[in-house]
Each structure stands twice: as C-alpha cells, then as structure tokens.
Amino acid sequence: MRVLLPVIIGLLYAAGIYLILRRNMVKVIFGLVILGHAANLMIFTVGRLTKGAPAFVPEGTTNIAEPFADPLPQALILTAIVIGFGIQAFTIALFKKTCQTLKTEDLDEMRNTDQLEKESL
Amino acid sequence: MAPVLYKRYRENFGWIAVTFPLYMFFSFLSRYPRIAAGESVRESLPWVPSLGINLSFLLDGLSLSFALIITLVGAAVFLFAGAYMKGYRDAGRFYLYIGVFMTSMLGLVLSDNMLLLFVFWELTSFSSYLLIGFNHHKESSRKSALQALLVTGGGGLALLAGILLLGSVTGTYEISSFYDMNRLITSHALYPAIVVLLLLGAFTKSAQFPFHFWLPNAMEAPTPVSAYLHSATMVKAGVYLIARLNHEIGGTPLWQDTVLITGAVTMLFTATLAFRQTDLKKLLAYSTLSVLGTLVMLLGIGSELAIKAFFIYLIAHSLYKGTLFLVAGTLDHETGTRDIGKLGGLRKAMPITATTAALASFSMMGVIPLIGFIGKETVYKAILELDRWGLVLIAAAVLANAFIVMVTLLVGVRPFFGKLRQTPKQAHEAPLKMLIGPALLATLGLLLGLFPDFFISNMLEQSARSILSEELSLKIVLWHGVNLVLILSFLTLLLGALLYALRPIVLQQFRFPTLPAFLKPSAWYETALKGMLSFAKLQTRILQNGYLRNYTIVIVIAALIPASFALYRAAEELSIVPDYSITFYEAALGFIIIVATGLLITSTSRLKSIVSLGVMGFSIGIIFVLYSAPDVALTTFAIETLNVILFVLVLQKLPKFLKRSRSSNRIRDAVIASSVGVFMTLVVLFATSFELSTELKNYFAAASLPEGKGLNVVNVILVDFRALDTLGEITVLAIAAIGVLAMLKTATGRRAQP
C-alpha cells in the first residue's frame, strides 16, 4: 500500500487538474472536489500510515503506547474536509445561480460578460 | 495644515507661510560658525536597523550650503507665491505640496543614510509631479507632470539599484562610513555597475542630456514652482548626489569622464536649444539646463579650482535664476503674457521689478561686480587649467555662456526697455509681496559679489572637504586683473550681445528644419511610453483573456516547473524505499477508486458522474478507516453523503454533458494533468521515505488527557489545542452557508428580461 497510495494520489491530482481545465462548470466543480480528496490523502499519507491503532488514550493511563497513528494530520484533514465542503456547497449554489442567470454552463461563454473592451486595444 | 490655515488667512497667507522657511534658514545659519570651524553635526535614530536604514542626518559644509539655498530661495518663493497664487482656486493645496517638497529636499541634502536619501529623493520627485500638474485641468500640465515623474522616477529606480549594490559592496548605507572606502569600492567588480546606476539617477534628476527634455516641459507648473524646484533646488539634487559621492566613489576615469562629458554636452547642447524659444520661462529653463551641465562638468573636472568654481557657480545660479524666474512670474502676472515678442518698455511701469531684473541679469551674464562674475571667472579658470580637452571645453563653455547672455538679454533686459507695447493686461508695479523675494535674492547676489570673503570662503573650504579628499584653502577675489580669463569673459558678453542682435534676423531668414524624430530624446521617451502601454495591453490580452482554464494552466505550470526542479535537486540526497506489500482490501479499494475516477472523467451522464464521485469519496473514507483514522472517516462519510445529495438536487434537471473541447485541447490538458499527477506521486514517495520527527505526535498523545481531559487525541486537538482554528472553520462554514442562502433565495436579476 505504501506504493499504491501515492499512485492513487497522483491519479486523483491528475484527474482533478484535468477536470478543472474543462469548459463545463460542473466538471470544474467535480475537479475541485477531487483535488480536495487528493490533498487530504496526501497529508494523511505524508503523516505516515499506521494500521489498526487509532490515537486513543486507553482508560486508566495518561499516554499511548507506540505504535499509534499520528493524530495531528488527522485533525488537519478534518478541518480541511469541513472547509472543503463549505466551499463545494458554495460553488454548487453559485453554479446554479449562474446557470439560471446566464443560461449556460460553458465557462467560455460566460467570459463575454467581463471582457476587456476590444476598441481600446 | 497649510490648506486650513490658508482658508483663514487668505489675504496674507504669504506672510505666514514665509515664517517656516525663514525660521529654518536662520536656524541653519546659526549653525554656520560651527560648520565653518570644520565641525559637522550628526544625528542618528535607528529606523529599520535590520536593513541598515537609520534616520541619520549629517550637517556639514556641503549640506549646509544646499540647505541655506533651499531655505532662502524657499522663503522668497513662499512670499512671492502668496501674491502670485491668489487667483488660483486650490492655492492652499499648493502650499501643502511645496511645503512637502521643501521638507523632503532638506531631508535629501541632510540625510546621511543612502536609503533615507533615496526616500527623500523619491519624495521630491513625487511633490514635483504634484506641483507640475497643479493646473490639472490642462492636459499639457498633466502630460508634463507625468513625463517628469516617469523620467525622474525611472532614474530613481536606477539610483536605488545603485545604492543597494553600493550597500552590498560596503556593508553599510551610512554615507559618512563610505568616506574611507574609496579604494574598496573602486576596485570592486561591481564598481562600473554602481557608477552607471548612480549616475543614471543623478542625470535624470538634474536633467542632463539625454534626459533634459522633461525640464522645459515642466515649465507648465506655476512660476513659483519653476523658480524653486526646477531651477534652484530639485534639479540640483542630482548635482548634489554627484558632489556628495565624488570623494567616496569618484576619482576613476570612468566616473570623471562620464560626468565631464555628459556635463559638457548638456551645457552646450541645451544652450543652443534656447535660441529659438520665445517664452520667458522656456528660455530660462534652457539656460538652467546649460548651467546644470556646467556644474556637472565642473565636478567631472574635479580639480580644486573646479570645485571652487562649482560651489560659487551653484550659489550664484540659485540666486540669480530664482530671481529671474520670479521676475518672469511677475511679468506674467502683471501683463498677462510670457511671450518676449509682446513685452517691452516696462521700465517705467515697473521700476522695482526692472531694477531687480537688471541686477540678476548682470549676475547671470557675469558682469562685475556681481557674484555671477566671480562664478564665471572661476569656471573659465578651472577649464583652462585642464591639459586634456581644455581648448575644446573652453570654446564650448564660452559659446554656451554666450547663449546664456543672449537669454538674459531677452528675459531680463528686453521686456523693460524699448518701446512700450500693448499687453493683455495693463502693466503696473507688482504688489510688495512679489517684490521682496526677488529683490532680496538679487541684492544678496550683489553683496556676495562685493564681499566674497565674508561668507563664502569658509563655507567653500568645508564643502570642498566633503567633495574632495584634501583640505583646501582658496581665496575668492572679485578682481583678478586683466588676464586671459577676463578677456574670455568679455568675449562671452560680446558674443552674447551679437547673438541677441542677430537672433531676429536669423529666425526670420532661416526656417530651421525640425530634427528627425530619432535624434530627439523626447521622441525616444514618447516611443518608450507608447511601447510600454501597448506592451501592457498585449500582456493583459494574453494573460488576462477571460478563459478560466488559461489562468489555471499558467498557475499550474508556473508552480510545477520550479517545484519539479527543486524535487530533482533533492532527489540526489534521498532514495525511495518502496514497499510493495499489499492486502486484498487495499487492492480492491485502489481498484475501485481508479475505476471511479476513470468513469468520472469520461462519463457524459451527470448522474453517473455524481455516483462515481460518491463512490470515490466513500472509498477514500474506507482508506481512512483502514489506517486508524476513525474520526476522519466518519466525517468523510457524512460529508460525502451531503455532497451527493446536493449535487443531485442541483444537477438533475440539466441535460447531458456535451463534448465541448477540441481534442487537441484535451490532449494538452491531459499532458499537463498527468505531469502534475506524476509529480505529486513522486513528492509523496519522497516525503514518506525518510524518518519523521515524532515530537509533536508524542506531545499530543501525552498531553491529551492531563491538559485536554479527553481520550480521543484527534478530538482534543481540534477542540482544545487548535480551538481557534476550529472556530475559524466554523466561521467559514457559516459564511458559506449565508452565501448559499443568499444566492438561492434572491430573485435572479436577469431573468425578468429575456
């Protein structure tokens, strides 16, 4: 798994980047979600993987015996996931509004709402 | 403060304003005995010590003489402006600007720290911009102001670069610490760069060829500004810089020759340009340029006599040119025109102005017994001393001065003599406030000429010490007897008178061909400015073209390239220890994720995409479960569920995806995306192949129960150790929620109009 996870992370990054380069706004949102997953997994992996030993302090003691999973990356990821969700929800709502207003989900068509004026060039 | 005061005392504000420079003048004057005795006053306050920037000020002979000029001419100008600016709407603001200017100019000549000097240097450029553009409703004013700002500001950047290089060579920014470092600096490999950059700064500021063109254009400013900034003080800042650093980094052929040649070219070239001008102020501007050239040239010669000449000429010029500018302002104000063709015979109407002008003119022409005469004499003598180029330079100097004499006759004499001409306004004597300033300066010129020993000699000695290395003891005498120099002086006067007499004929007979554009430095400026603007537009069009994906590509590539390079460099020190062991669950999960990703990318059905996204999210959640992160897994499951619901709600009604991109674009994007993927894989592999410090992990594990009172370490971290982060997270969520609500609830603006 030490090798498989990095490969999966790379794949997720590639998929995410590929999707945010699409013209369709929905796909861009998908891309953002995947990039979020990829980043979380990366932090998790870089913090070292430990199987079957979550960071719980056993009853009656004050310390945990090695080996146990590093709690800090987990805490960081938890924050990241929640914030990521906030952003997704916001983006989805933004997308819905944009679609209603502009009648398109193509980013290239949206750009003519704020283009640099041609005459001044 | 000035605008407020001005509103209260509109009528007599000149009198109030003048107290400021006058007070400064006298406080500087009170230091004179100490400085003359060879002391120098130094004060220093640390400002940004880590960068070597200190608020350190030094008052020695050189800065004292500049400071005296600044405050004295300042006083005259402030008073003059009180009357002159009465008609302007924003005269209060004018005092603010010019007060800022005076303060920063004083700061410039007094600062003992190169970076501090640069700050003041830029401040003078900036206030000059505001003052030139004071009549901001006129387009030409704005244009000239911008031109002056760009030229001097550009030079300022070069200066800053030079200062930084100098600082890196010497390890200090204090000017007084440079004093003994001449050998260190001149032998350093960076020396030529330092010289070029510093001189670039000085030449643009002092309007040396080929940067001279901004100064005549700057005459758009109100006349008091021209008198103050653009003849007496600001344009001398460059000269001051050269003089200040002459001892420290000068003495080499590179420095001396560059300064000498630039000065000489400016002196002659700009003097000839004055020939065709008819505007009082433009005429004066070109003669100022010529004088600045002379000053720079004298510094380039660098002999004792040249420094002496430099110093006298500097004072003389400030006195007479300030006066003449103010006289020009008076004429403009009282008659309504600045065209020399329309002025004449004003002697009777404006007797005091005429006398003042005459005094200043004689000084400018170099007539006995005014200080200008001594100045010119010493200049000639310094040039004659040279063994190289002496002959060429003296010819150039005489010719340039002849043109200056012509200018003087046109400006200072012609308007007052001859037949009275009809002017737009009925001419009459100017108010007292406009007379005192120029008259004072002109009289001072006379007094200094008559009694040179009284004041200048001591000052000169001390100033020369800052410019040259050795002590000087030079006597200034008014009358040297009849010798070559005197003959040259007379020759100059004669030539000047001849030029004056011939001027109308020549101008009538010959149509001067306008120079081809590529020869004019001002045309270079125009081209450069236009080029810059169109470059900016082009760049905006390419980079900011409104396609989201182009922005993304730029960002991704720009981040990827240096990061890959760093990774490549680090790869030599690390080795990857792969661990191929794999269990069934892991393999299955990996397979599921890969399939889901593939589906997500290729699918055209929205529902299928959402499902694969969900599958992917849950599989990642299971990975968290496998690797002892139950809390993360739970959150992931919850969030993924919500996510899928949200997507389905929003997207279900929309049609299938269309293939929008061209296949070439798809391939390009795929290449970029896969390189990012490969890069990230490598990063993770590298990052996991060395020992991780377990300090934090152990700390949290040990502190969780005693300090956080919780058994689940992850939870304790979130709510105790990093509680503020969590609070921030909640805030973000709340903001997002409000945003979502706002977007979904409000009516769409455009829907009403189909």
PDB file of N, CA and C in Angstrom, chain A residues 44 54-56 71 74-75 77-78 81-82, chain B residues 621 624-625 627-639 711-716 718:
ATOM      1  N   PHE A  44      -2.478  12.933   4.704  1.00  0.00           N
ATOM      2  CA  PHE A  44      -2.626  11.720   5.506  1.00  0.00           C
ATOM      3  C   PHE A  44      -1.442  10.777   5.303  1.00  0.00           C
ATOM      4  N   PRO A  54      -5.651   3.557  16.276  1.00  0.00           N
ATOM      5  CA  PRO A  54      -6.038   4.965  16.346  1.00  0.00           C
ATOM      6  C   PRO A  54      -5.516   5.619  17.613  1.00  0.00           C
ATOM      7  N   ALA A  55      -5.424   6.965  17.584  1.00  0.00           N
ATOM      8  CA  ALA A  55      -4.815   7.690  18.700  1.00  0.00           C
ATOM      9  C   ALA A  55      -5.825   7.882  19.822  1.00  0.00           C
ATOM     10  N   PHE A  56      -6.133   6.791  20.509  1.00  0.00           N
ATOM     11  CA  PHE A  56      -6.985   6.876  21.694  1.00  0.00           C
ATOM     12  C   PHE A  56      -6.142   6.598  22.929  1.00  0.00           C
ATOM     13  N   PRO A  71      -1.972  11.805  15.416  1.00  0.00           N
ATOM     14  CA  PRO A  71      -3.272  12.487  15.433  1.00  0.00           C
ATOM     15  C   PRO A  71      -3.274  13.835  14.714  1.00  0.00           C
ATOM     16  N   GLN A  74      -4.522  13.981  11.100  1.00  0.00           N
ATOM     17  CA  GLN A  74      -5.966  13.683  11.086  1.00  0.00           C
ATOM     18  C   GLN A  74      -6.778  14.922  11.452  1.00  0.00           C
ATOM     19  N   ALA A  75      -6.295  15.609  12.479  1.00  0.00           N
ATOM     20  CA  ALA A  75      -7.008  16.830  12.877  1.00  0.00           C
ATOM     21  C   ALA A  75      -6.996  17.851  11.740  1.00  0.00           C
ATOM     22  N   ILE A  77      -6.750  17.238   8.569  1.00  0.00           N
ATOM     23  CA  ILE A  77      -7.619  16.802   7.475  1.00  0.00           C
ATOM     24  C   ILE A  77      -9.082  17.053   7.816  1.00  0.00           C
ATOM     25  N   LEU A  78      -9.408  16.807   9.077  1.00  0.00           N
ATOM     26  CA  LEU A  78     -10.798  17.032   9.481  1.00  0.00           C
ATOM     27  C   LEU A  78     -11.209  18.469   9.184  1.00  0.00           C
ATOM     28  N   ILE A  81     -11.519  18.927   5.421  1.00  0.00           N
ATOM     29  CA  ILE A  81     -12.706  18.332   4.808  1.00  0.00           C
ATOM     30  C   ILE A  81     -13.918  19.229   5.004  1.00  0.00           C
ATOM     31  N   VAL A  82     -14.058  19.704   6.242  1.00  0.00           N
ATOM     32  CA  VAL A  82     -15.242  20.505   6.524  1.00  0.00           C
ATOM     33  C   VAL A  82     -15.224  21.800   5.716  1.00  0.00           C
TER      34      VAL A  82
ATOM     35  N   GLY B 621     -12.919   7.299   2.299  1.00  0.00           N
ATOM     36  CA  GLY B 621     -13.305   7.169   3.697  1.00  0.00           C
ATOM     37  C   GLY B 621     -12.860   5.835   4.267  1.00  0.00           C
ATOM     38  N   PHE B 624      -9.347   5.770   5.182  1.00  0.00           N
ATOM     39  CA  PHE B 624      -9.127   6.373   6.498  1.00  0.00           C
ATOM     40  C   PHE B 624      -9.424   5.371   7.612  1.00  0.00           C
ATOM     41  N   VAL B 625     -10.479   4.570   7.400  1.00  0.00           N
ATOM     42  CA  VAL B 625     -10.798   3.573   8.412  1.00  0.00           C
ATOM     43  C   VAL B 625      -9.651   2.585   8.571  1.00  0.00           C
ATOM     44  N   TYR B 627      -6.602   2.908   8.036  1.00  0.00           N
ATOM     45  CA  TYR B 627      -5.372   3.413   8.627  1.00  0.00           C
ATOM     46  C   TYR B 627      -5.633   4.223   9.885  1.00  0.00           C
ATOM     47  N   SER B 628      -6.454   3.727  10.737  1.00  0.00           N
ATOM     48  CA  SER B 628      -6.626   4.237  12.091  1.00  0.00           C
ATOM     49  C   SER B 628      -7.021   5.700  12.169  1.00  0.00           C
ATOM     50  N   ALA B 629      -7.934   6.119  11.313  1.00  0.00           N
ATOM     51  CA  ALA B 629      -8.421   7.482  11.451  1.00  0.00           C
ATOM     52  C   ALA B 629      -9.941   7.485  11.466  1.00  0.00           C
ATOM     53  N   PRO B 630     -10.531   6.923  12.508  1.00  0.00           N
ATOM     54  CA  PRO B 630     -11.993   6.755  12.517  1.00  0.00           C
ATOM     55  C   PRO B 630     -12.742   8.080  12.433  1.00  0.00           C
ATOM     56  N   ASP B 631     -12.208   9.126  13.097  1.00  0.00           N
ATOM     57  CA  ASP B 631     -12.931  10.396  13.078  1.00  0.00           C
ATOM     58  C   ASP B 631     -12.991  10.976  11.678  1.00  0.00           C
ATOM     59  N   VAL B 632     -11.837  10.918  11.011  1.00  0.00           N
ATOM     60  CA  VAL B 632     -11.785  11.445   9.647  1.00  0.00           C
ATOM     61  C   VAL B 632     -12.747  10.661   8.767  1.00  0.00           C
ATOM     62  N   ALA B 633     -12.742   9.346   8.948  1.00  0.00           N
ATOM     63  CA  ALA B 633     -13.605   8.515   8.121  1.00  0.00           C
ATOM     64  C   ALA B 633     -15.067   8.888   8.322  1.00  0.00           C
ATOM     65  N   LEU B 634     -15.450   9.048   9.581  1.00  0.00           N
ATOM     66  CA  LEU B 634     -16.852   9.391   9.859  1.00  0.00           C
ATOM     67  C   LEU B 634     -17.229  10.704   9.181  1.00  0.00           C
ATOM     68  N   THR B 635     -16.345  11.694   9.340  1.00  0.00           N
ATOM     69  CA  THR B 635     -16.636  12.989   8.717  1.00  0.00           C
ATOM     70  C   THR B 635     -16.753  12.833   7.216  1.00  0.00           C
ATOM     71  N   THR B 636     -15.831  12.082   6.638  1.00  0.00           N
ATOM     72  CA  THR B 636     -15.875  11.911   5.186  1.00  0.00           C
ATOM     73  C   THR B 636     -17.199  11.299   4.752  1.00  0.00           C
ATOM     74  N   PHE B 637     -17.618  10.268   5.457  1.00  0.00           N
ATOM     75  CA  PHE B 637     -18.887   9.636   5.081  1.00  0.00           C
ATOM     76  C   PHE B 637     -20.029  10.647   5.136  1.00  0.00           C
ATOM     77  N   ALA B 638     -20.074  11.375   6.242  1.00  0.00           N
ATOM     78  CA  ALA B 638     -21.167  12.339   6.392  1.00  0.00           C
ATOM     79  C   ALA B 638     -21.139  13.366   5.266  1.00  0.00           C
ATOM     80  N   ILE B 639     -19.971  13.897   5.031  1.00  0.00           N
ATOM     81  CA  ILE B 639     -19.856  14.975   4.051  1.00  0.00           C
ATOM     82  C   ILE B 639     -20.145  14.460   2.651  1.00  0.00           C
ATOM     83  N   LEU B 711      -9.896  11.463  25.841  1.00  0.00           N
ATOM     84  CA  LEU B 711      -9.155  10.278  25.463  1.00  0.00           C
ATOM     85  C   LEU B 711      -8.892  10.204  23.970  1.00  0.00           C
ATOM     86  N   ASN B 712      -9.800  10.789  23.183  1.00  0.00           N
ATOM     87  CA  ASN B 712      -9.609  10.785  21.737  1.00  0.00           C
ATOM     88  C   ASN B 712      -8.696  11.954  21.354  1.00  0.00           C
ATOM     89  N   VAL B 713      -7.473  11.616  21.019  1.00  0.00           N
ATOM     90  CA  VAL B 713      -6.475  12.668  20.831  1.00  0.00           C
ATOM     91  C   VAL B 713      -6.857  13.619  19.697  1.00  0.00           C
ATOM     92  N   VAL B 714      -7.399  13.040  18.601  1.00  0.00           N
ATOM     93  CA  VAL B 714      -7.753  13.892  17.466  1.00  0.00           C
ATOM     94  C   VAL B 714      -8.784  14.933  17.884  1.00  0.00           C
ATOM     95  N   ASN B 715      -9.792  14.478  18.618  1.00  0.00           N
ATOM     96  CA  ASN B 715     -10.816  15.426  19.055  1.00  0.00           C
ATOM     97  C   ASN B 715     -10.250  16.487  19.982  1.00  0.00           C
ATOM     98  N   VAL B 716      -9.358  16.041  20.869  1.00  0.00           N
ATOM     99  CA  VAL B 716      -8.767  17.002  21.800  1.00  0.00           C
ATOM    100  C   VAL B 716      -7.980  18.071  21.036  1.00  0.00           C
ATOM    101  N   LEU B 718      -8.542  19.126  18.065  1.00  0.00           N
ATOM    102  CA  LEU B 718      -9.456  20.039  17.371  1.00  0.00           C
ATOM    103  C   LEU B 718     -10.101  21.042  18.310  1.00  0.00           C
TER     104      LEU B 718
END
